[in-house]
CSV table of C-alpha atoms and ligand atoms in Angstrom, one decimal:
chain,number,residue,atom,x,y,z
D,5,MET,CA,-46.9,-59.4,7.7
D,6,ASP,CA,-48.0,-61.1,4.4
D,7,LEU,CA,-45.5,-59.2,2.3
D,8,ILE,CA,-42.5,-60.7,4.2
D,9,LYS,CA,-44.1,-64.1,4.3
D,10,ASN,CA,-44.5,-64.1,0.6
D,11,LEU,CA,-41.1,-62.8,0.0
D,12,LEU,CA,-39.6,-65.6,2.0
D,13,LYS,CA,-41.5,-68.0,-0.2
D,14,GLY,CA,-39.9,-66.4,-3.2
D,15,ASP,CA,-43.0,-64.7,-4.6
D,16,LYS,CA,-41.8,-62.5,-7.4
D,17,LEU,CA,-44.2,-59.7,-6.8
D,18,SER,CA,-43.3,-59.5,-3.2
D,19,ILE,CA,-39.6,-59.5,-4.0
D,20,ALA,CA,-40.2,-56.5,-6.4
D,21,ARG,CA,-42.2,-54.7,-3.7
D,22,VAL,CA,-39.7,-55.2,-1.0
D,23,ILE,CA,-36.9,-54.1,-3.3
D,24,SER,CA,-38.7,-50.9,-4.1
D,25,GLN,CA,-39.1,-50.2,-0.4
D,26,VAL,CA,-35.5,-50.9,0.3
D,27,GLU,CA,-34.4,-48.7,-2.6
D,28,ASP,CA,-36.5,-45.8,-1.3
D,29,ASP,CA,-34.5,-45.9,1.9
D,30,THR,CA,-37.5,-46.6,3.9
D,31,GLY,CA,-36.7,-50.3,4.1
D,32,TYR,CA,-34.5,-50.6,7.2
D,33,ASP,CA,-37.3,-52.1,9.2
D,34,ILE,CA,-37.8,-54.7,6.5
D,35,LEU,CA,-34.1,-55.4,6.3
D,36,ASP,CA,-33.9,-55.9,10.0
D,37,ARG,CA,-36.7,-58.4,9.8
D,38,ILE,CA,-35.5,-60.4,6.8
D,39,TYR,CA,-31.9,-60.5,8.0
D,40,PRO,CA,-32.3,-63.7,10.0
D,41,TYR,CA,-33.4,-65.5,6.7
D,42,THR,CA,-30.3,-64.4,4.8
D,43,GLY,CA,-26.8,-65.9,4.5
D,44,ASN,CA,-27.7,-68.8,2.3
D,45,ALA,CA,-27.1,-67.4,-1.2
D,46,TYR,CA,-23.7,-67.6,-2.9
D,47,HIS,CA,-22.7,-64.3,-4.6
D,48,ILE,CA,-20.9,-64.2,-7.9
D,49,GLY,CA,-19.6,-61.0,-9.3
D,50,ILE,CA,-19.1,-60.5,-13.0
D,51,THR,CA,-17.1,-57.4,-13.9
D,52,GLY,CA,-15.2,-56.1,-16.9
D,53,PRO,CA,-15.2,-53.3,-19.5
D,54,PRO,CA,-18.4,-52.3,-21.3
D,55,GLY,CA,-19.2,-54.6,-24.2
D,56,ALA,CA,-17.0,-57.5,-23.0
D,57,GLY,CA,-20.0,-59.7,-22.9
D,58,LYS,CA,-20.8,-59.7,-19.2
D,59,SER,CA,-24.6,-59.8,-19.6
D,60,THR,CA,-24.3,-62.5,-22.2
D,61,LEU,CA,-22.2,-64.5,-19.8
D,62,VAL,CA,-24.5,-63.9,-16.9
D,63,ASN,CA,-27.3,-65.2,-19.1
D,64,ALA,CA,-25.3,-68.3,-20.0
D,65,ILE,CA,-24.2,-69.0,-16.4
D,66,ALA,CA,-27.8,-68.5,-15.1
D,67,LYS,CA,-29.2,-70.9,-17.7
D,68,LYS,CA,-26.7,-73.5,-16.8
D,69,LEU,CA,-27.4,-73.2,-13.0
D,70,LEU,CA,-31.2,-73.2,-13.7
D,71,ARG,CA,-30.8,-76.6,-15.4
D,72,GLU,CA,-29.3,-77.8,-12.1
D,73,SER,CA,-32.5,-76.6,-10.4
D,74,TYR,CA,-31.1,-73.7,-8.5
D,75,LYS,CA,-32.8,-70.4,-7.9
D,76,ILE,CA,-31.1,-67.5,-9.4
D,77,GLY,CA,-31.1,-63.8,-8.6
D,78,ILE,CA,-29.5,-61.4,-11.0
D,79,ILE,CA,-28.5,-57.8,-10.3
D,80,ALA,CA,-27.2,-55.7,-13.3
D,81,VAL,CA,-25.6,-52.5,-12.3
D,82,ASP,CA,-25.1,-50.6,-15.5
D,83,PRO,CA,-23.7,-47.1,-15.5
D,84,THR,CA,-22.6,-47.3,-19.2
D,85,SER,CA,-25.5,-45.3,-20.4
D,86,PRO,CA,-26.5,-42.9,-17.6
D,87,PHE,CA,-28.4,-40.5,-19.8
D,88,SER,CA,-30.6,-42.6,-22.0
D,89,GLY,CA,-31.0,-45.7,-19.9
D,90,GLY,CA,-30.5,-47.6,-23.2
D,91,ALA,CA,-28.1,-50.1,-21.8
D,92,LEU,CA,-30.5,-51.0,-19.1
D,93,LEU,CA,-33.2,-51.7,-21.6
D,94,GLY,CA,-30.7,-53.7,-23.7
D,95,ASP,CA,-29.9,-55.9,-20.7
D,96,ARG,CA,-33.6,-56.4,-20.0
D,97,ILE,CA,-34.3,-57.5,-23.5
D,98,ARG,CA,-31.3,-59.8,-23.7
D,99,MET,CA,-32.1,-61.3,-20.4
D,100,GLY,CA,-35.8,-61.3,-21.3
D,101,ASP,CA,-36.3,-65.0,-21.9
D,102,LEU,CA,-34.7,-65.7,-18.5
D,103,SER,CA,-36.9,-63.3,-16.6
D,104,LEU,CA,-40.0,-65.3,-17.5
D,105,GLN,CA,-38.6,-68.4,-15.7
D,106,LYS,CA,-40.1,-69.2,-12.4
D,107,ASN,CA,-36.7,-69.6,-10.6
D,108,VAL,CA,-35.1,-66.4,-11.8
D,109,PHE,CA,-35.4,-62.8,-10.6
D,110,ILE,CA,-33.7,-60.0,-12.5
D,111,ARG,CA,-33.1,-56.5,-11.2
D,112,SER,CA,-31.5,-53.8,-13.2
D,113,MET,CA,-30.1,-50.8,-11.3
D,114,ALA,CA,-29.1,-47.5,-12.9
D,115,THR,CA,-26.3,-45.6,-11.3
D,116,ARG,CA,-27.9,-42.3,-12.3
D,117,GLY,CA,-28.9,-40.2,-9.3
D,118,SER,CA,-27.5,-42.5,-6.7
D,119,LEU,CA,-23.9,-41.5,-6.6
D,120,GLY,CA,-22.1,-43.2,-3.8
D,121,GLY,CA,-25.3,-44.9,-2.5
D,122,LEU,CA,-25.2,-47.4,-5.2
D,123,SER,CA,-23.0,-50.0,-3.7
D,124,LYS,CA,-25.0,-50.0,-0.5
D,125,LYS,CA,-28.3,-50.3,-2.4
D,126,THR,CA,-26.9,-53.2,-4.4
D,127,LYS,CA,-26.0,-54.9,-1.2
D,128,ASP,CA,-29.5,-54.4,0.2
D,129,VAL,CA,-31.1,-55.7,-2.9
D,130,ALA,CA,-28.8,-58.7,-2.7
D,131,LEU,CA,-30.0,-59.3,0.9
D,132,VAL,CA,-33.6,-59.2,-0.3
D,133,LEU,CA,-32.9,-61.8,-3.0
D,134,ASP,CA,-31.0,-63.9,-0.4
D,135,ALA,CA,-34.0,-63.9,1.9
D,136,ALA,CA,-36.2,-64.8,-1.0
D,137,GLY,CA,-34.3,-68.1,-1.3
D,138,MET,CA,-32.0,-67.6,-4.2
D,139,ASP,CA,-29.2,-70.1,-4.3
D,140,TYR,CA,-27.0,-67.9,-6.4
D,141,ILE,CA,-26.9,-64.2,-6.9
D,142,LEU,CA,-25.1,-62.9,-10.0
D,143,ILE,CA,-24.1,-59.3,-9.8
D,144,GLU,CA,-22.9,-57.7,-13.1
D,145,THR,CA,-21.0,-54.4,-12.8
D,146,VAL,CA,-18.8,-52.5,-15.2
D,147,GLY,CA,-15.3,-52.6,-14.0
D,148,VAL,CA,-14.1,-49.0,-14.3
D,149,GLY,CA,-13.9,-47.5,-10.9
D,150,GLN,CA,-14.2,-47.6,-7.2
D,151,VAL,CA,-17.8,-48.4,-6.9
D,152,GLU,CA,-17.3,-51.6,-8.8
D,153,LEU,CA,-14.4,-52.6,-6.7
D,154,ASP,CA,-16.5,-51.9,-3.7
D,155,ILE,CA,-19.3,-54.1,-5.1
D,156,ALA,CA,-16.7,-56.8,-5.7
D,157,GLN,CA,-16.3,-57.0,-2.0
D,158,VAL,CA,-19.9,-58.3,-1.7
D,159,CYS,CA,-19.2,-61.3,-3.9
D,160,ASP,CA,-17.8,-64.6,-3.0
D,161,THR,CA,-16.5,-65.4,-6.4
D,162,LYS,CA,-15.3,-62.5,-8.6
D,163,ILE,CA,-15.1,-63.1,-12.3
D,164,VAL,CA,-13.2,-60.6,-14.4
D,165,VAL,CA,-14.2,-60.6,-18.1
D,166,LEU,CA,-11.8,-59.4,-20.7
D,167,VAL,CA,-11.9,-59.4,-24.5
D,168,PRO,CA,-9.2,-59.5,-27.2
D,169,GLU,CA,-9.8,-56.0,-28.7
D,170,SER,CA,-8.6,-52.7,-27.4
D,171,GLY,CA,-5.8,-53.7,-25.1
D,172,ASP,CA,-8.2,-54.2,-22.2
D,173,SER,CA,-5.8,-56.5,-20.4
D,174,ILE,CA,-3.2,-53.9,-19.6
D,175,GLN,CA,-5.8,-51.3,-18.7
D,176,ALA,CA,-7.5,-53.8,-16.4
D,177,MET,CA,-4.2,-54.6,-14.7
D,178,LYS,CA,-3.7,-50.9,-14.1
D,179,ALA,CA,-7.2,-50.5,-12.7
D,180,GLY,CA,-6.4,-53.2,-10.2
D,181,LEU,CA,-9.2,-55.3,-11.7
D,182,LEU,CA,-7.2,-58.4,-12.0
D,183,GLU,CA,-6.2,-58.1,-8.4
D,184,ILE,CA,-9.7,-58.9,-7.3
D,185,ALA,CA,-10.2,-61.7,-9.8
D,186,ASP,CA,-10.9,-65.2,-8.6
D,187,ILE,CA,-11.5,-66.3,-12.2
D,188,VAL,CA,-10.4,-64.5,-15.3
D,189,VAL,CA,-12.5,-65.0,-18.5
D,190,VAL,CA,-11.3,-64.2,-22.0
D,191,ASN,CA,-14.6,-63.8,-23.7
D,192,LYS,CA,-15.2,-63.5,-27.5
D,193,GLY,CA,-13.0,-66.4,-28.0
D,194,ASP,CA,-14.1,-66.5,-31.6
D,195,ARG,CA,-12.4,-63.2,-32.2
D,196,GLU,CA,-8.9,-62.7,-33.4
D,197,GLY,CA,-6.3,-62.2,-30.6
D,198,SER,CA,-8.1,-64.1,-27.9
D,199,ASP,CA,-5.4,-66.8,-27.7
D,200,SER,CA,-2.6,-64.3,-27.4
D,201,LEU,CA,-4.5,-62.5,-24.7
D,202,LEU,CA,-5.0,-65.8,-22.9
D,203,ILE,CA,-1.3,-66.5,-23.1
D,204,GLU,CA,-0.4,-63.0,-21.9
D,205,LEU,CA,-2.7,-63.3,-18.9
D,206,LYS,CA,-1.5,-66.8,-18.0
D,207,PHE,CA,2.0,-65.4,-18.1
D,208,ALA,CA,1.1,-62.4,-15.9
D,209,PHE,CA,-0.6,-64.8,-13.3
D,210,ASP,CA,2.3,-67.2,-13.4
D,211,LEU,CA,4.6,-64.4,-12.2
D,212,LYS,CA,2.5,-63.9,-9.1
D,213,PRO,CA,3.4,-65.7,-5.9
D,214,LYS,CA,1.1,-68.7,-5.4
D,215,THR,CA,-0.8,-68.8,-2.2
D,216,GLY,CA,-4.1,-70.6,-1.8
D,217,TRP,CA,-6.4,-70.3,-4.8
D,218,ARG,CA,-4.9,-70.6,-8.2
D,219,VAL,CA,-6.8,-68.2,-10.5
D,220,PRO,CA,-8.0,-70.1,-13.6
D,221,ILE,CA,-7.9,-68.2,-16.9
D,222,LEU,CA,-10.6,-69.5,-19.2
D,223,LYS,CA,-11.7,-68.8,-22.8
D,224,THR,CA,-15.4,-68.5,-23.5
D,225,ILE,CA,-17.7,-67.6,-26.4
D,226,ALA,CA,-20.7,-66.5,-24.4
D,227,THR,CA,-22.9,-66.1,-27.5
D,228,ASP,CA,-22.9,-69.8,-28.1
D,229,ASP,CA,-22.4,-71.2,-24.6
D,230,SER,CA,-18.9,-72.3,-25.4
D,231,GLY,CA,-16.7,-72.7,-22.3
D,232,ILE,CA,-19.6,-72.1,-19.9
D,233,ASP,CA,-19.6,-75.6,-18.5
D,234,GLU,CA,-16.0,-75.2,-17.5
D,235,LEU,CA,-16.6,-71.7,-16.1
D,236,VAL,CA,-19.4,-73.0,-13.9
D,237,LYS,CA,-17.2,-75.9,-12.8
D,238,GLU,CA,-14.5,-73.4,-11.7
D,239,ILE,CA,-17.1,-71.3,-9.8
D,240,GLY,CA,-17.9,-74.5,-8.0
D,241,ASN,CA,-14.2,-75.2,-7.3
D,242,HIS,CA,-13.7,-71.8,-6.0
D,243,LYS,CA,-16.8,-72.1,-3.8
D,244,GLU,CA,-15.4,-75.3,-2.4
D,245,TYR,CA,-12.0,-73.7,-1.8
D,246,LEU,CA,-13.6,-70.9,0.1
D,247,GLU,CA,-15.7,-73.2,2.2
D,248,LYS,CA,-12.9,-75.7,3.0
D,249,SER,CA,-10.3,-73.1,3.9
D,250,ASP,CA,-11.8,-70.6,6.3
D,251,GLU,CA,-11.8,-67.9,3.6
D,252,ILE,CA,-15.6,-67.7,3.4
D,253,LYS,CA,-15.8,-66.8,7.1
D,254,LYS,CA,-13.2,-64.1,6.6
D,255,LEU,CA,-15.2,-62.7,3.7
D,256,GLN,CA,-18.4,-62.8,5.6
D,257,LYS,CA,-16.8,-61.0,8.6
D,258,MET,CA,-15.3,-58.3,6.4
D,259,ARG,CA,-18.7,-57.8,4.7
D,260,ILE,CA,-20.5,-57.4,8.0
D,261,LEU,CA,-17.8,-54.9,9.3
D,262,ASN,CA,-18.3,-53.0,6.1
D,263,GLN,CA,-22.0,-52.9,6.5
D,264,ILE,CA,-21.7,-51.5,10.0
D,265,HIS,CA,-19.2,-48.9,9.0
D,266,GLU,CA,-21.2,-47.9,5.9
D,267,TYR,CA,-24.4,-47.6,7.8
D,268,ILE,CA,-22.9,-45.5,10.5
D,269,GLU,CA,-21.2,-43.2,8.0
D,270,THR,CA,-24.5,-42.7,6.0
D,271,GLU,CA,-26.5,-42.0,9.2
D,272,ILE,CA,-23.9,-39.6,10.6
D,273,LYS,CA,-23.8,-37.7,7.3
D,274,ARG,CA,-27.6,-37.5,7.2
D,275,HIS,CA,-27.8,-36.5,10.8
D,276,LEU,CA,-25.2,-33.8,10.2
D,277,ARG,CA,-27.1,-32.4,7.2
D,278,GLU,CA,-30.5,-32.6,8.7
D,279,THR,CA,-30.2,-31.7,12.3
D,280,VAL,CA,-26.8,-30.7,13.6
D,281,ILE,CA,-25.8,-27.9,11.2
D,282,ASP,CA,-27.9,-24.9,11.0
D,283,ASP,CA,-27.5,-23.3,7.6
D,284,LYS,CA,-27.2,-19.8,8.9
D,285,GLU,CA,-24.7,-20.8,11.6
D,286,LEU,CA,-22.7,-22.7,9.0
D,287,ASP,CA,-22.7,-19.6,6.8
D,288,ARG,CA,-21.3,-17.5,9.6
D,289,TYR,CA,-18.6,-20.2,10.2
D,290,ILE,CA,-17.6,-20.2,6.6
D,291,GLU,CA,-17.3,-16.4,6.5
D,292,LYS,CA,-14.9,-16.7,9.5
D,293,ILE,CA,-13.0,-19.4,7.8
D,294,MET,CA,-12.7,-17.3,4.6
D,295,GLU,CA,-11.3,-14.5,6.7
D,296,ARG,CA,-8.8,-17.0,8.0
D,297,LYS,CA,-9.9,-16.3,11.5
D,298,VAL,CA,-10.4,-20.0,12.2
D,299,SER,CA,-9.5,-23.2,10.3
D,300,PRO,CA,-12.1,-25.5,8.7
D,301,TYR,CA,-10.8,-28.3,10.9
D,302,LYS,CA,-11.5,-26.5,14.1
D,303,ILE,CA,-15.0,-25.8,13.0
D,304,ALA,CA,-15.5,-29.4,11.9
D,305,ARG,CA,-14.3,-30.5,15.4
D,306,LYS,CA,-16.8,-28.1,17.0
D,307,ILE,CA,-19.7,-29.4,14.9
D,308,MET,CA,-18.7,-33.0,15.8
D,309,GLU,CA,-18.5,-32.2,19.4
D,310,ASN,CA,-22.0,-30.7,19.3
D,311,MET,CA,-23.2,-33.8,17.5
D,312,LEU,CA,-21.8,-36.2,20.0
D,313,LYS,CA,-23.3,-34.2,22.8
D,314,GLY,CA,-26.6,-34.9,21.1
D,315,GLY,CA,-27.0,-31.5,19.5
A,19,GDP,N1,-18.5,-62.5,-31.2
A,19,GDP,C1,-18.9,-62.5,-29.9
A,19,GDP,N2,-19.8,-61.6,-29.5
A,19,GDP,C2,-20.2,-61.7,-28.2
A,19,GDP,C3,-19.7,-62.7,-27.3
A,19,GDP,N3,-20.2,-62.5,-26.1
A,19,GDP,C4,-21.0,-61.4,-26.2
A,19,GDP,N4,-21.0,-60.9,-27.5
A,19,GDP,C5,-21.7,-59.7,-28.0
A,19,GDP,O1,-21.1,-58.5,-27.5
A,19,GDP,C6,-22.0,-57.5,-27.3
A,19,GDP,C7,-21.9,-57.0,-25.9
A,19,GDP,O2,-22.4,-58.0,-25.0
A,19,GDP,P1,-23.0,-57.7,-23.6
A,19,GDP,O3,-23.2,-59.0,-22.9
A,19,GDP,O4,-24.1,-56.7,-23.6
A,19,GDP,O5,-21.7,-57.0,-22.9
A,19,GDP,P2,-21.6,-56.2,-21.5
A,19,GDP,O6,-21.7,-54.7,-21.8
A,19,GDP,O7,-20.3,-56.6,-21.0
A,19,GDP,O8,-22.7,-56.7,-20.7
A,19,GDP,C8,-23.4,-58.1,-27.7
A,19,GDP,O9,-23.7,-57.7,-29.0
A,19,GDP,C9,-23.1,-59.6,-27.6
A,19,GDP,O10,-24.0,-60.4,-28.4
A,19,GDP,C10,-18.8,-63.7,-27.8
A,19,GDP,O11,-18.3,-64.6,-27.1
A,19,GDP,N5,-18.4,-63.5,-29.1
A,20,MG,MG1,-24.3,-55.6,-19.6
């Protein structure tokens, strides 16, 4: 099919069309077919509180990688403004000059209306960009909850961005954000308090037992590209570390296992909703459960038994 052929060549229009199909949940056939061409892109996750400068950093990192002649895919998952879509537009404008470049493809994804399915869709979009020949895929997410941590699993190098203001560091530690960090960035290094945050973080990481990768803690001013060279260098170091130790294989295996589980879960749920449970029958069960004649677990087991019998 021409569409896939052109996708594999990196044609932007074809990338966009395949992504729309994948997002519409009708894309499994395409995903099956492009899968053999994936597995070459390196995934970098950038996460942190809203306003920390993630998009600005992504922009700066992408520009640096572009100068080294790499092809870059960018996925911005932005739930910060679910009602107006304003943040999304903001990202587009800010990344605007990048999106005109031949070797960059940018996709913004709203979380609105896709509760739960978002992380899976992000992974599918990443697969499309991978097949389209991107060397690096940058995934920006707001680090506030489970979805983001889940997305972090997709990435080879996870960058956590913090800023001096508003005591983000302590909150982030609580949220387990720093647990997933391969690189910590203190952005807005031009702001007051950035050095003390840097020291605080270095202290916190020094207390951790050292095994394998040593998490670098860097200061950046994303708005004027300060510290970006070092950040990109550390991304390269981490990539090398993952490749030399067998960590990258472990990550890939975990990812595939997740994909299988996630797919099965989604399909079982859909199957249950669409075919196994008859609404009227379910109503009758619920009545019985409310009368305490039977437990919900017993009914659930019964429904599952029916499903496994092919009902
Ligand atoms: N002073 C200063 N402002 C920055 C820096 N990095 C980003 N900003 C600004 O902070 C705001 C939020 O940045 P953005 O990249 O959209 O943050 P995001 O929500 O984390 O993606 C924007 O107005 C940026 O121009 C920085 O290093 N220093
Ligand atoms: Mg952003």
